[in-house]
XYZ file of C-alpha atoms in Angstrom:
148
model
C 9.713 0.993 -14.529
C 8.457 2.865 -11.372
C 8.688 5.984 -13.021
C 6.634 4.540 -15.916
C 4.097 3.147 -13.482
C 3.763 6.832 -11.894
C 3.200 8.358 -15.355
C 0.446 5.740 -16.279
C -1.222 6.433 -12.916
C -1.031 10.517 -13.593
C -2.574 9.673 -17.068
C -5.359 7.641 -15.542
C -6.224 10.025 -12.631
C -5.042 13.238 -13.479
C -6.505 15.152 -10.388
C -4.728 12.717 -8.070
C -1.205 13.549 -6.426
C 1.441 10.539 -6.278
C 3.697 11.108 -3.824
C 6.436 8.989 -2.274
C 7.520 10.050 1.350
C 8.180 9.012 4.825
C 4.843 8.094 6.736
C 5.417 11.293 9.455
C 6.124 13.854 6.604
C 2.940 12.465 4.806
C 0.620 12.942 8.131
C 2.183 16.101 8.850
C 1.607 17.662 5.218
C -1.587 16.129 4.134
C -3.489 14.311 6.967
C -3.094 17.319 9.045
C -5.032 19.622 6.822
C -7.376 17.023 5.291
C -11.159 17.650 5.475
C -11.887 13.890 5.248
C -9.607 10.854 6.128
C -10.792 7.429 5.330
C -8.202 5.457 7.388
C -8.023 1.742 6.778
C -5.608 -0.241 9.153
C -5.450 -1.054 12.752
C -7.482 0.520 15.162
C -4.380 1.400 17.317
C -2.944 3.521 14.541
C -6.512 5.277 13.789
C -6.851 6.387 17.504
C -2.917 7.564 17.239
C -3.887 9.581 14.041
C -7.051 11.353 15.041
C -5.277 14.200 17.189
C -3.272 14.907 14.059
C -6.474 15.925 12.375
C -9.235 17.212 15.012
C -11.429 19.057 12.273
C -11.492 16.535 9.867
C -14.395 14.089 9.300
C -12.203 10.662 10.217
C -13.574 7.751 9.117
C -12.546 4.143 10.233
C -12.939 1.418 8.070
C -10.937 -1.241 9.829
C -8.429 -3.465 7.717
C -9.357 -4.543 4.381
C -12.248 -2.093 3.555
C -11.936 0.126 0.607
C -14.886 2.413 0.368
C -15.861 4.528 -2.465
C -17.113 7.936 -1.436
C -19.711 9.721 -3.626
C -20.226 13.158 -2.787
C -23.221 15.589 -3.367
C -21.423 17.308 -6.220
C -20.347 14.016 -7.891
C -20.831 13.416 -11.772
C -23.551 10.099 -10.868
C -23.044 8.736 -14.162
C -19.737 8.503 -13.711
C -19.494 7.462 -10.159
C -21.808 4.689 -11.028
C -19.921 3.555 -14.107
C -16.643 3.802 -12.019
C -18.046 1.791 -9.252
C -19.213 -0.962 -11.492
C -16.172 -1.352 -13.354
C -14.037 -1.804 -10.169
C -16.362 -4.386 -8.503
C -16.145 -6.235 -11.983
C -12.603 -6.016 -12.627
C -10.874 -9.069 -12.677
C -14.217 -10.950 -11.756
C -14.310 -8.955 -8.390
C -11.033 -10.640 -7.025
C -9.069 -7.390 -6.969
C -7.935 -6.668 -2.929
C -8.252 -3.209 -3.871
C -11.842 -3.591 -4.856
C -14.417 -1.460 -2.832
C -16.389 -3.177 -0.440
C -18.453 -0.100 0.627
C -20.135 2.767 -0.818
C -20.593 6.262 1.073
C -23.028 8.126 -0.484
C -24.063 11.623 0.462
C -28.033 11.574 1.399
C -29.175 14.394 -0.924
C -28.048 12.159 -3.867
C -28.490 8.745 -2.501
C -31.820 7.840 -4.417
C -30.492 8.825 -7.283
C -27.148 6.834 -7.126
C -29.167 3.733 -6.090
C -31.881 4.264 -9.200
C -28.640 4.808 -11.567
C -26.981 1.664 -9.888
C -29.853 -0.455 -10.769
C -30.428 0.514 -14.686
C -26.751 0.052 -15.127
C -26.677 -3.405 -13.332
C -29.705 -4.397 -15.511
C -27.423 -3.715 -18.791
C -24.684 -5.761 -17.066
C -24.273 -9.216 -18.924
C -22.984 -12.312 -16.931
C -21.449 -14.946 -19.151
C -22.679 -18.068 -18.208
C -20.553 -21.322 -19.034
C -20.552 -24.989 -18.021
C -18.840 -24.162 -14.837
C -20.993 -22.819 -12.040
C -18.121 -20.843 -10.645
C -17.886 -18.103 -13.272
C -21.296 -16.558 -12.878
C -21.114 -17.122 -8.933
C -18.167 -15.086 -9.136
C -19.368 -12.354 -11.397
C -22.567 -12.229 -8.935
C -20.375 -12.018 -6.009
C -18.441 -9.205 -7.344
C -21.728 -7.044 -7.399
C -22.407 -7.569 -3.999
C -22.026 -3.801 -2.345
C -23.022 -2.141 0.696
C -23.965 1.225 0.570
C -24.280 3.794 3.316
C -25.840 7.357 3.034
C -23.937 9.867 4.768
C -24.043 13.437 5.355
């Protein structure tokens, strides 16, 4: 079952490496050579990790924040579609869903404009229960940071 899940992950994200290793080995093999480190967790652990990657852009998100990062060279159409998909999956009730979007300053306006276009096309199904549209609307609340 574990191998099947791993293979499915590779099919969904062909440019993503899935590795299983000790935390120290991961730190030494990947974090130490990274250009950007997005750290989610305890502040004390972030402080301990920063010296391992002194030349990297180190972004500390605290506990529970999962950002979307949109680089200057990103496929904006794909980034917008996947951001909306991620925020509306399971009515936004996914703990791994992103709370923030980090967008490079040179493409921020295009990204936001395209996001608005796609959000206009999103249908919210109304029902006799007020909870359903509220959850869907809550799922679309995003914080966008302009970076770069």
